[in-house]
mmCIF file of C-alpha atoms in Angstrom:
data_model
loop_
_atom_site.group_PDB
_atom_site.id
_atom_site.type_symbol
_atom_site.label_atom_id
_atom_site.label_comp_id
_atom_site.label_asym_id
_atom_site.label_seq_id
_atom_site.Cartn_x
_atom_site.Cartn_y
_atom_site.Cartn_z
ATOM 1 C CA UNK A 11 145.315 85.818 96.911
ATOM 2 C CA UNK A 12 141.885 86.743 95.572
ATOM 3 C CA UNK A 13 141.300 90.128 93.325
ATOM 4 C CA UNK A 14 139.155 92.563 95.231
ATOM 5 C CA UNK A 15 135.281 92.813 94.515
ATOM 6 C CA UNK A 16 135.163 95.670 91.468
ATOM 7 C CA UNK A 17 132.559 98.450 91.303
ATOM 8 C CA UNK A 18 130.068 97.918 88.579
ATOM 9 C CA UNK A 19 130.484 101.667 88.159
ATOM 10 C CA UNK A 20 134.577 100.280 87.539
ATOM 11 C CA UNK A 21 133.169 97.137 85.759
ATOM 12 C CA UNK A 22 131.209 99.754 82.810
ATOM 13 C CA UNK A 23 134.683 101.914 81.999
ATOM 14 C CA UNK A 24 136.596 98.561 80.665
ATOM 15 C CA UNK A 25 134.184 98.021 78.463
ATOM 16 C CA UNK A 26 134.145 101.568 77.287
ATOM 17 C CA UNK A 27 136.849 100.433 74.451
ATOM 18 C CA UNK A 28 134.382 97.569 73.261
ATOM 19 C CA UNK A 29 131.252 99.795 74.026
ATOM 20 C CA UNK A 30 132.247 102.927 71.647
ATOM 21 C CA UNK A 31 134.382 101.131 68.965
ATOM 22 C CA UNK A 32 133.111 101.528 65.453
ATOM 23 C CA UNK A 33 133.915 97.747 65.327
ATOM 24 C CA UNK A 34 131.241 95.020 64.716
ATOM 25 C CA UNK A 35 131.632 93.774 68.138
ATOM 26 C CA UNK A 36 128.979 90.856 69.568
ATOM 27 C CA UNK A 37 127.380 90.291 72.570
ATOM 28 C CA UNK A 38 129.328 87.247 72.933
ATOM 29 C CA UNK A 39 132.846 88.596 72.098
ATOM 30 C CA UNK A 40 132.481 91.107 74.555
ATOM 31 C CA UNK A 41 131.447 88.419 77.189
ATOM 32 C CA UNK A 42 134.203 85.977 76.176
ATOM 33 C CA UNK A 43 136.310 89.147 77.113
ATOM 34 C CA UNK A 44 135.277 89.412 80.919
ATOM 35 C CA UNK A 45 134.927 85.293 81.798
ATOM 36 C CA UNK A 46 134.543 86.438 85.459
ATOM 37 C CA UNK A 47 130.757 88.192 84.583
ATOM 38 C CA UNK A 48 128.052 85.853 83.801
ATOM 39 C CA UNK A 49 125.717 86.884 80.951
ATOM 40 C CA UNK A 50 122.902 87.765 83.171
ATOM 41 C CA UNK A 51 124.718 89.982 85.267
ATOM 42 C CA UNK A 52 126.172 91.922 82.513
ATOM 43 C CA UNK A 53 123.534 91.898 80.510
ATOM 44 C CA UNK A 54 121.359 95.208 80.857
ATOM 45 C CA UNK A 55 124.460 97.167 80.440
ATOM 46 C CA UNK A 56 126.331 95.191 77.059
ATOM 47 C CA UNK A 57 123.190 97.496 74.681
ATOM 48 C CA UNK A 58 125.091 99.154 72.419
ATOM 49 C CA UNK A 59 123.367 102.347 72.437
ATOM 50 C CA UNK A 60 124.642 102.869 75.839
ATOM 51 C CA UNK A 61 122.124 104.344 76.932
ATOM 52 C CA UNK A 62 122.166 103.493 80.344
ATOM 53 C CA UNK A 63 125.690 104.003 80.884
ATOM 54 C CA UNK A 64 127.241 106.300 82.789
ATOM 55 C CA UNK A 65 127.991 109.581 80.187
ATOM 56 C CA UNK A 66 131.476 108.993 80.284
ATOM 57 C CA UNK A 67 130.559 106.321 78.216
ATOM 58 C CA UNK A 68 128.842 108.068 75.585
ATOM 59 C CA UNK A 69 130.190 109.704 72.694
ATOM 60 C CA UNK A 70 129.382 113.567 72.392
ATOM 61 C CA UNK A 71 129.479 113.534 68.443
ATOM 62 C CA UNK A 72 126.143 114.493 67.795
ATOM 63 C CA UNK A 73 126.483 118.057 69.771
ATOM 64 C CA UNK A 74 127.718 121.103 67.128
ATOM 65 C CA UNK A 75 130.345 124.252 68.887
ATOM 66 C CA UNK A 76 131.160 127.037 67.203
ATOM 67 C CA UNK A 77 129.051 129.490 65.623
ATOM 68 C CA UNK A 78 126.524 127.002 64.269
ATOM 69 C CA UNK A 79 126.250 125.687 68.322
ATOM 70 C CA UNK A 80 122.252 124.693 69.052
ATOM 71 C CA UNK A 81 120.603 127.302 72.119
ATOM 72 C CA UNK A 82 122.116 125.557 75.023
ATOM 73 C CA UNK A 83 119.419 123.391 77.176
ATOM 74 C CA UNK A 84 118.812 125.483 80.783
ATOM 75 C CA UNK A 85 117.678 123.052 83.967
ATOM 76 C CA UNK A 86 116.169 124.044 86.782
ATOM 77 C CA UNK A 87 115.011 121.750 89.757
ATOM 78 C CA UNK A 88 111.820 122.698 91.457
ATOM 79 C CA UNK A 89 112.317 121.464 95.108
ATOM 80 C CA UNK A 90 115.745 121.480 97.865
ATOM 81 C CA UNK A 91 115.246 119.383 100.199
ATOM 82 C CA UNK A 92 117.499 115.993 100.792
ATOM 83 C CA UNK A 93 116.513 114.368 97.047
ATOM 84 C CA UNK A 94 116.365 117.530 95.767
ATOM 85 C CA UNK A 95 119.357 118.850 96.710
ATOM 86 C CA UNK A 96 120.996 115.391 95.291
ATOM 87 C CA UNK A 97 119.267 115.207 91.680
ATOM 88 C CA UNK A 98 120.682 119.421 91.285
ATOM 89 C CA UNK A 99 124.331 118.329 92.797
ATOM 90 C CA UNK A 100 124.059 114.706 90.172
ATOM 91 C CA UNK A 101 122.348 117.465 87.257
ATOM 92 C CA UNK A 102 125.261 119.808 87.907
ATOM 93 C CA UNK A 103 128.179 117.635 87.311
ATOM 94 C CA UNK A 104 126.027 116.907 84.156
ATOM 95 C CA UNK A 105 125.697 120.461 82.877
ATOM 96 C CA UNK A 106 129.291 121.315 82.795
ATOM 97 C CA UNK A 107 130.123 118.681 80.819
ATOM 98 C CA UNK A 108 127.620 118.200 78.322
ATOM 99 C CA UNK A 109 128.182 121.083 76.184
ATOM 100 C CA UNK A 110 124.417 121.229 75.209
ATOM 101 C CA UNK A 111 123.213 121.810 78.301
ATOM 102 C CA UNK A 112 124.021 125.566 79.858
ATOM 103 C CA UNK A 113 126.197 125.287 82.794
ATOM 104 C CA UNK A 114 123.560 126.552 85.246
ATOM 105 C CA UNK A 115 121.225 125.052 87.355
ATOM 106 C CA UNK A 116 118.684 126.742 89.202
ATOM 107 C CA UNK A 117 116.666 125.029 92.379
ATOM 108 C CA UNK A 118 114.069 126.816 93.713
ATOM 109 C CA UNK A 119 113.930 127.039 97.713
ATOM 110 C CA UNK A 120 110.759 127.274 99.727
ATOM 111 C CA UNK A 121 112.591 130.185 101.937
ATOM 112 C CA UNK A 122 113.401 129.338 105.158
ATOM 113 C CA UNK A 123 115.129 131.248 108.033
ATOM 114 C CA UNK A 124 117.812 128.979 110.239
ATOM 115 C CA UNK A 125 118.022 129.428 113.141
ATOM 116 C CA UNK A 126 121.139 131.806 112.382
ATOM 117 C CA UNK A 127 118.780 134.066 111.343
ATOM 118 C CA UNK A 128 119.909 133.481 107.887
ATOM 119 C CA UNK A 129 117.836 132.738 105.133
ATOM 120 C CA UNK A 130 118.062 129.561 103.823
ATOM 121 C CA UNK A 131 118.516 130.600 99.861
ATOM 122 C CA UNK A 132 121.770 133.112 101.104
ATOM 123 C CA UNK A 133 123.260 130.313 102.964
ATOM 124 C CA UNK A 134 122.803 127.493 99.942
ATOM 125 C CA UNK A 135 124.413 129.937 97.670
ATOM 126 C CA UNK A 136 127.571 131.061 100.127
ATOM 127 C CA UNK A 137 128.363 127.467 101.225
ATOM 128 C CA UNK A 138 127.601 125.710 98.069
ATOM 129 C CA UNK A 139 125.427 123.682 99.977
ATOM 130 C CA UNK A 140 122.276 122.716 101.440
ATOM 131 C CA UNK A 141 122.962 123.374 105.132
ATOM 132 C CA UNK A 142 119.950 122.251 106.612
ATOM 133 C CA UNK A 143 118.898 119.218 104.391
ATOM 134 C CA UNK A 144 121.943 117.973 103.252
ATOM 135 C CA UNK A 145 124.733 119.332 105.047
ATOM 136 C CA UNK A 146 128.103 118.451 104.534
ATOM 137 C CA UNK A 147 127.681 118.284 100.812
ATOM 138 C CA UNK A 148 129.100 120.542 98.164
ATOM 139 C CA UNK A 149 126.431 120.607 95.039
ATOM 140 C CA UNK A 150 128.722 122.077 92.555
ATOM 141 C CA UNK A 151 129.661 126.289 92.327
ATOM 142 C CA UNK A 152 126.920 126.470 89.031
ATOM 143 C CA UNK A 153 124.440 125.581 91.577
ATOM 144 C CA UNK A 154 122.073 128.671 91.896
ATOM 145 C CA UNK A 155 119.383 128.473 94.529
ATOM 146 C CA UNK A 156 116.487 130.705 94.083
ATOM 147 C CA UNK A 157 113.302 131.187 96.094
ATOM 148 C CA UNK A 158 111.388 132.876 94.264
ATOM 149 C CA UNK A 159 109.204 130.030 91.959
ATOM 150 C CA UNK A 160 108.859 132.136 88.698
ATOM 151 C CA UNK A 161 112.317 133.505 88.626
ATOM 152 C CA UNK A 162 113.782 129.671 88.912
ATOM 153 C CA UNK A 163 111.954 128.497 86.138
ATOM 154 C CA UNK A 164 111.729 131.291 83.747
ATOM 155 C CA UNK A 165 113.842 130.459 80.568
ATOM 156 C CA UNK A 166 114.532 126.547 81.565
ATOM 157 C CA UNK A 167 114.305 124.106 78.733
ATOM 158 C CA UNK A 168 113.484 121.060 81.453
ATOM 159 C CA UNK A 169 112.279 120.826 84.453
ATOM 160 C CA UNK A 170 112.747 118.861 87.564
ATOM 161 C CA UNK A 171 110.219 118.711 89.782
ATOM 162 C CA UNK A 172 111.207 117.198 93.448
ATOM 163 C CA UNK A 173 109.195 118.352 96.167
ATOM 164 C CA UNK A 174 106.558 116.563 98.742
ATOM 165 C CA UNK A 175 103.762 115.210 96.373
ATOM 166 C CA UNK A 176 100.914 117.034 98.250
ATOM 167 C CA UNK A 177 102.770 120.924 97.624
ATOM 168 C CA UNK A 178 102.395 119.779 93.899
ATOM 169 C CA UNK A 179 98.692 120.542 92.764
ATOM 170 C CA UNK A 180 99.745 124.502 94.483
ATOM 171 C CA UNK A 181 103.002 124.508 92.818
ATOM 172 C CA UNK A 182 101.629 124.054 89.526
ATOM 173 C CA UNK A 183 99.209 126.833 89.715
ATOM 174 C CA UNK A 184 101.354 129.532 90.350
ATOM 175 C CA UNK A 185 103.197 127.992 87.399
ATOM 176 C CA UNK A 186 100.710 127.929 84.890
ATOM 177 C CA UNK A 187 101.281 130.668 81.863
ATOM 178 C CA UNK A 188 104.642 130.657 83.014
ATOM 179 C CA UNK A 189 106.098 127.386 81.522
ATOM 180 C CA UNK A 190 106.307 127.248 77.621
ATOM 181 C CA UNK A 191 104.385 123.957 75.554
ATOM 182 C CA UNK A 192 107.446 122.708 74.683
ATOM 183 C CA UNK A 193 109.477 122.684 77.921
ATOM 184 C CA UNK A 194 110.630 118.946 78.703
ATOM 185 C CA UNK A 195 109.676 117.443 82.587
ATOM 186 C CA UNK A 196 110.264 114.950 85.121
ATOM 187 C CA UNK A 197 108.821 114.093 88.286
ATOM 188 C CA UNK A 198 110.774 112.468 91.042
ATOM 189 C CA UNK A 199 107.741 113.245 93.380
ATOM 190 C CA UNK A 200 106.384 110.037 95.328
ATOM 191 C CA UNK A 201 102.819 109.998 95.538
ATOM 192 C CA UNK A 202 99.571 110.565 94.000
ATOM 193 C CA UNK A 203 96.512 112.994 94.216
ATOM 194 C CA UNK A 204 92.425 111.619 94.737
ATOM 195 C CA UNK A 205 89.794 113.576 93.471
ATOM 196 C CA UNK A 206 86.281 112.766 92.865
ATOM 197 C CA UNK A 207 87.285 111.487 89.348
ATOM 198 C CA UNK A 208 89.588 108.922 90.719
ATOM 199 C CA UNK A 209 93.261 109.250 91.725
ATOM 200 C CA UNK A 210 95.958 111.087 89.407
ATOM 201 C CA UNK A 211 99.464 110.650 89.224
ATOM 202 C CA UNK A 212 101.818 113.614 90.082
ATOM 203 C CA UNK A 213 103.635 112.882 86.528
ATOM 204 C CA UNK A 214 99.666 113.792 84.916
ATOM 205 C CA UNK A 215 99.300 116.430 87.384
ATOM 206 C CA UNK A 216 102.265 118.016 85.949
ATOM 207 C CA UNK A 217 101.578 117.752 82.121
ATOM 208 C CA UNK A 218 97.381 118.439 82.926
ATOM 209 C CA UNK A 219 98.247 121.694 84.328
ATOM 210 C CA UNK A 220 101.326 123.125 82.667
ATOM 211 C CA UNK A 221 100.789 121.733 79.306
ATOM 212 C CA UNK A 222 103.922 119.401 79.026
ATOM 213 C CA UNK A 223 105.544 115.911 78.705
ATOM 214 C CA UNK A 224 106.028 114.691 81.866
ATOM 215 C CA UNK A 225 108.557 111.537 82.557
ATOM 216 C CA UNK A 226 109.514 110.007 85.607
ATOM 217 C CA UNK A 227 112.843 109.060 87.665
ATOM 218 C CA UNK A 228 112.086 106.361 90.202
ATOM 219 C CA UNK A 229 114.396 103.852 91.991
ATOM 220 C CA UNK A 230 116.412 102.814 95.065
ATOM 221 C CA UNK A 231 117.772 106.025 95.851
ATOM 222 C CA UNK A 232 118.015 106.881 99.228
ATOM 223 C CA UNK A 233 119.512 110.798 98.961
ATOM 224 C CA UNK A 234 122.483 110.698 101.665
ATOM 225 C CA UNK A 235 123.688 107.727 99.869
ATOM 226 C CA UNK A 236 124.162 108.919 96.598
ATOM 227 C CA UNK A 237 125.425 112.309 97.759
ATOM 228 C CA UNK A 238 128.472 110.416 98.851
ATOM 229 C CA UNK A 239 128.861 108.845 95.454
ATOM 230 C CA UNK A 240 128.170 105.370 96.408
ATOM 231 C CA UNK A 241 126.832 103.065 93.434
ATOM 232 C CA UNK A 242 122.889 103.366 92.645
ATOM 233 C CA UNK A 243 120.490 102.842 89.870
ATOM 234 C CA UNK A 244 117.178 104.449 88.543
ATOM 235 C CA UNK A 245 114.319 104.086 85.955
ATOM 236 C CA UNK A 246 113.210 106.830 83.525
ATOM 237 C CA UNK A 247 109.724 106.282 82.477
ATOM 238 C CA UNK A 248 108.988 107.859 79.311
ATOM 239 C CA UNK A 249 105.193 107.765 77.011
ATOM 240 C CA UNK A 250 106.113 107.832 73.642
ATOM 241 C CA UNK A 251 109.317 109.814 72.807
ATOM 242 C CA UNK A 252 112.655 107.994 73.562
ATOM 243 C CA UNK A 253 114.380 110.513 72.742
ATOM 244 C CA UNK A 254 113.953 112.943 75.691
ATOM 245 C CA UNK A 255 114.003 109.773 78.025
ATOM 246 C CA UNK A 256 117.716 109.478 76.215
ATOM 247 C CA UNK A 257 118.678 112.627 77.449
ATOM 248 C CA UNK A 258 117.290 112.618 80.877
ATOM 249 C CA UNK A 259 119.502 109.697 81.369
ATOM 250 C CA UNK A 260 122.135 111.764 80.145
ATOM 251 C CA UNK A 261 121.466 114.975 82.292
ATOM 252 C CA UNK A 262 121.261 112.074 85.526
ATOM 253 C CA UNK A 263 123.990 109.365 84.721
ATOM 254 C CA UNK A 264 127.405 109.711 86.329
ATOM 255 C CA UNK A 265 129.709 106.482 86.954
ATOM 256 C CA UNK A 266 128.006 106.113 90.531
ATOM 257 C CA UNK A 267 124.167 106.506 89.253
ATOM 258 C CA UNK A 268 123.150 104.373 86.654
ATOM 259 C CA UNK A 269 119.757 105.271 84.918
ATOM 260 C CA UNK A 270 117.509 103.119 82.505
ATOM 261 C CA UNK A 271 114.545 104.105 80.426
ATOM 262 C CA UNK A 272 111.691 101.765 79.973
ATOM 263 C CA UNK A 273 108.407 102.882 78.117
ATOM 264 C CA UNK A 274 106.033 102.963 81.564
ATOM 265 C CA UNK A 275 105.190 105.973 83.313
ATOM 266 C CA UNK A 276 102.302 104.849 85.118
ATOM 267 C CA UNK A 277 103.823 101.449 86.116
ATOM 268 C CA UNK A 278 107.457 103.481 87.291
ATOM 269 C CA UNK A 279 105.618 105.941 89.160
ATOM 270 C CA UNK A 280 102.923 103.638 90.741
ATOM 271 C CA UNK A 281 106.119 101.678 91.942
ATOM 272 C CA UNK A 282 107.941 104.859 93.773
ATOM 273 C CA UNK A 283 104.573 105.808 95.257
ATOM 274 C CA UNK A 284 103.152 102.389 96.638
ATOM 275 C CA UNK A 285 106.673 100.665 98.174
ATOM 276 C CA UNK A 286 106.373 103.669 100.953
ATOM 277 C CA UNK A 287 103.299 102.082 101.819
ATOM 278 C CA UNK A 288 104.871 98.765 102.164
ATOM 279 C CA UNK A 289 107.736 100.538 103.927
ATOM 280 C CA UNK A 290 105.850 102.113 106.754
ATOM 281 C CA UNK A 291 104.437 98.521 107.313
ATOM 282 C CA UNK A 292 107.738 97.298 107.571
ATOM 283 C CA UNK A 293 108.653 99.454 110.147
ATOM 284 C CA UNK A 294 105.652 98.214 112.105
ATOM 285 C CA UNK A 295 107.417 94.525 112.282
ATOM 286 C CA UNK A 296 110.372 96.207 113.146
ATOM 287 C CA UNK A 297 109.048 98.446 115.959
ATOM 288 C CA UNK A 298 107.563 95.088 117.033
ATOM 289 C CA UNK A 299 110.506 92.944 116.907
ATOM 290 C CA UNK A 300 108.896 90.495 114.582
ATOM 291 C CA UNK A 301 112.126 89.815 113.027
ATOM 292 C CA UNK A 302 113.506 88.794 109.652
ATOM 293 C CA UNK A 303 111.340 86.358 107.759
ATOM 294 C CA UNK A 304 108.145 88.629 108.852
ATOM 295 C CA UNK A 305 109.336 91.880 107.464
ATOM 296 C CA UNK A 306 110.304 89.599 104.070
ATOM 297 C CA UNK A 307 106.882 88.249 104.136
ATOM 298 C CA UNK A 308 105.343 91.893 104.434
ATOM 299 C CA UNK A 309 107.941 93.040 101.703
ATOM 300 C CA UNK A 310 106.587 90.360 99.267
ATOM 301 C CA UNK A 311 103.137 90.536 100.251
ATOM 302 C CA UNK A 312 103.401 94.076 99.361
ATOM 303 C CA UNK A 313 105.404 93.681 95.926
ATOM 304 C CA UNK A 314 102.184 91.660 95.257
ATOM 305 C CA UNK A 315 99.634 93.983 96.494
ATOM 306 C CA UNK A 316 102.035 96.865 94.825
ATOM 307 C CA UNK A 317 101.640 94.463 91.341
ATOM 308 C CA UNK A 318 97.920 94.498 91.458
ATOM 309 C CA UNK A 319 96.949 97.827 92.622
ATOM 310 C CA UNK A 320 98.909 99.202 89.549
ATOM 311 C CA UNK A 321 97.788 96.774 86.869
ATOM 312 C CA UNK A 322 93.972 97.298 88.098
ATOM 313 C CA UNK A 323 94.701 101.047 87.797
ATOM 314 C CA UNK A 324 96.534 101.047 84.368
ATOM 315 C CA UNK A 325 96.314 98.054 81.996
ATOM 316 C CA UNK A 326 99.422 99.069 80.155
ATOM 317 C CA UNK A 327 101.387 98.329 83.257
ATOM 318 C CA UNK A 328 104.323 96.266 82.482
ATOM 319 C CA UNK A 329 104.956 93.075 84.559
ATOM 320 C CA UNK A 330 108.406 94.057 83.636
ATOM 321 C CA UNK A 331 108.528 97.341 85.250
ATOM 322 C CA UNK A 332 108.339 95.683 89.008
ATOM 323 C CA UNK A 333 112.161 94.147 88.517
ATOM 324 C CA UNK A 334 113.535 96.966 87.571
ATOM 325 C CA UNK A 335 115.480 99.800 89.485
ATOM 326 C CA UNK A 336 111.695 101.270 90.498
ATOM 327 C CA UNK A 337 110.174 98.231 91.573
ATOM 328 C CA UNK A 338 111.740 95.171 93.794
ATOM 329 C CA UNK A 339 114.836 97.431 94.518
ATOM 330 C CA UNK A 340 113.627 100.496 95.570
ATOM 331 C CA UNK A 341 111.154 98.256 97.423
ATOM 332 C CA UNK A 342 113.997 96.268 99.635
ATOM 333 C CA UNK A 343 116.146 99.555 99.778
ATOM 334 C CA UNK A 344 112.642 101.426 101.146
ATOM 335 C CA UNK A 345 112.155 98.645 104.280
ATOM 336 C CA UNK A 346 116.030 98.531 105.497
ATOM 337 C CA UNK A 347 116.682 101.982 105.679
ATOM 338 C CA UNK A 348 114.059 104.886 104.124
ATOM 339 C CA UNK A 349 112.578 107.390 106.661
ATOM 340 C CA UNK A 350 109.206 106.261 106.167
ATOM 341 C CA UNK A 351 110.113 102.052 107.804
ATOM 342 C CA UNK A 352 112.409 104.705 110.601
ATOM 343 C CA UNK A 353 109.048 106.825 111.571
ATOM 344 C CA UNK A 354 107.326 103.485 111.229
ATOM 345 C CA UNK A 355 109.085 101.916 113.323
ATOM 346 C CA UNK A 356 109.055 104.410 116.402
ATOM 347 C CA UNK A 357 105.459 104.636 115.650
ATOM 348 C CA UNK A 358 105.146 101.244 116.588
ATOM 349 C CA UNK A 359 107.570 101.322 119.629
ATOM 350 C CA UNK A 360 105.126 103.570 121.030
ATOM 351 C CA UNK A 361 102.110 101.443 120.980
ATOM 352 C CA UNK A 362 100.830 103.506 118.722
ATOM 353 C CA UNK A 363 100.564 106.423 121.080
ATOM 354 C CA UNK A 364 102.830 108.956 119.265
ATOM 355 C CA UNK A 365 100.963 110.394 116.715
ATOM 356 C CA UNK A 366 103.155 110.148 112.652
ATOM 357 C CA UNK A 367 102.831 114.420 112.538
ATOM 358 C CA UNK A 368 104.746 114.734 116.534
ATOM 359 C CA UNK A 369 107.428 111.854 115.159
ATOM 360 C CA UNK A 370 107.934 113.058 111.948
ATOM 361 C CA UNK A 371 108.500 116.930 113.524
ATOM 362 C CA UNK A 372 111.083 115.293 116.131
ATOM 363 C CA UNK A 373 112.731 112.567 113.705
ATOM 364 C CA UNK A 374 112.503 114.063 109.928
ATOM 365 C CA UNK A 375 114.288 118.033 111.032
ATOM 366 C CA UNK A 376 111.747 118.944 108.257
ATOM 367 C CA UNK A 377 111.467 116.432 105.772
ATOM 368 C CA UNK A 378 108.021 114.999 104.826
ATOM 369 C CA UNK A 379 106.498 111.476 104.966
ATOM 370 C CA UNK A 380 104.870 110.149 102.181
ATOM 371 C CA UNK A 381 103.817 106.619 103.010
ATOM 372 C CA UNK A 382 101.537 107.898 105.698
ATOM 373 C CA UNK A 383 99.457 110.776 103.421
ATOM 374 C CA UNK A 384 99.899 107.593 100.576
ATOM 375 C CA UNK A 385 98.130 105.324 102.736
ATOM 376 C CA UNK A 386 95.668 107.167 103.379
ATOM 377 C CA UNK A 387 95.019 108.234 99.455
ATOM 378 C CA UNK A 388 95.521 104.651 98.451
ATOM 379 C CA UNK A 389 92.629 103.666 100.932
ATOM 380 C CA UNK A 390 90.725 106.252 99.510
ATOM 381 C CA UNK A 391 90.239 104.853 95.993
ATOM 382 C CA UNK A 392 90.245 101.222 97.229
ATOM 383 C CA UNK A 393 87.464 102.235 99.731
ATOM 384 C CA UNK A 394 85.522 104.055 96.819
ATOM 385 C CA UNK A 395 86.131 101.202 93.971
ATOM 386 C CA UNK A 396 84.724 98.131 96.404
ATOM 387 C CA UNK A 397 88.626 96.718 96.402
ATOM 388 C CA UNK A 398 89.697 96.822 100.301
ATOM 389 C CA UNK A 399 89.116 93.009 100.010
ATOM 390 C CA UNK A 400 91.548 92.706 96.974
ATOM 391 C CA UNK A 401 94.131 94.071 98.904
ATOM 392 C CA UNK A 402 94.571 93.904 103.135
ATOM 393 C CA UNK A 403 98.183 95.056 103.531
ATOM 394 C CA UNK A 404 97.180 98.479 101.883
ATOM 395 C CA UNK A 405 94.064 98.471 104.366
ATOM 396 C CA UNK A 406 95.359 97.635 106.795
ATOM 397 C CA UNK A 407 98.285 100.091 107.432
ATOM 398 C CA UNK A 408 95.991 103.239 106.723
ATOM 399 C CA UNK A 409 93.802 101.493 109.813
ATOM 400 C CA UNK A 410 97.298 101.314 112.152
ATOM 401 C CA UNK A 411 98.011 104.630 111.012
ATOM 402 C CA UNK A 412 94.592 106.408 112.016
ATOM 403 C CA UNK A 413 94.412 104.836 115.416
ATOM 404 C CA UNK A 414 91.620 102.139 114.002
ATOM 405 C CA UNK A 415 93.955 99.274 114.768
ATOM 406 C CA UNK A 416 97.295 98.585 116.730
ATOM 407 C CA UNK A 417 100.765 98.244 114.982
ATOM 408 C CA UNK A 418 100.595 94.603 115.988
ATOM 409 C CA UNK A 419 97.557 93.614 113.311
ATOM 410 C CA UNK A 420 100.318 94.281 110.451
ATOM 411 C CA UNK A 421 100.087 90.252 110.547
ATOM 412 C CA UNK A 422 97.032 89.508 111.128
ATOM 413 C CA UNK A 423 96.000 90.842 108.046
ATOM 414 C CA UNK A 424 96.987 87.285 106.608
ATOM 415 C CA UNK A 425 93.409 86.235 107.791
ATOM 416 C CA UNK A 426 91.721 88.613 105.667
ATOM 417 C CA UNK A 427 92.564 86.374 102.124
ATOM 418 C CA UNK A 428 93.187 88.208 99.368
ATOM 419 C CA UNK A 429 90.453 88.135 96.219
ATOM 420 C CA UNK A 430 93.486 88.457 93.843
#
């Protein structure tokens, strides 16, 4: 009888004696040790630096213990929705294990009162789970919810921002002067701010307003699946400091959540932002029961527009970024199972008669859509720069969302041949 398929995480563990050995193992010797695996499949996992491996595969010899131990790094998660809670769970599992980090992970919670009358923060701390946004999942006893933003970030050396993007400008204003210049940040936020002078990515907003470096983490990451520890990947985008990128990789990585760093902040962040617009289009296709061929075509066209828009805004964006988890993988999973697709499907089934605000409130239990607001922001950029004819899919999604066009127009955009 054939052996059952092995999880990729198990495969990584099977490699650990080779990867952690001081011997000079070559690429080919590792491949020969695993003849059942093609080299192309293994190549992302075989760097001897093991930067993107599950942290159990990494040695911790660089960490000093005892009287000479360096100051321990404190981490705060700014945000406590579905994805924010999962991020806190991932991080908390690693801060307990890594000696360079303080055990406690603080999580800022936008305070709410539950139907029972209990404060959400109190419920999280009492139950060790986010009973509203991630019920049934234990976050880790070292996660401490805090409704006071300034107190939550006080003393933190690493800040993880994971809130709806439309709230970030206000959050940053509240934190001005409250964060030290040597603090490192990472944004898990999909979206952008559109200002008179042009679009501003959330990582740039954080860096400019708080005066700190900000990386980004994006990927094919449906939060509920990661919460129950199903295998997934993500991409960390960094600017210049690869060492801090490796530290973020170490903080997020687990045996079921593999993280890879690449030097392309704008590319990674725009992939995470723009895929939500394409997911809205995919939802329209599902709601109108147009079939898998149509949906695949919409996804392909969407990926083409994502790449073109990103490179027209930032010439530094790399083509290879679109083949990372933050690119095509995130696009696929969001168009198959994300909340933007789900609500857009309901919108199309109603013939556009029910608003996205109404459907969001009914279907998402307090979570926020990103695709509709991002489509509006992208449309503003396209209109201001005279690029509407270059991006017929992006333009059509926004026009359907605001009621200018019916949902069925999502496939008629092909008549407007892009000039890319």
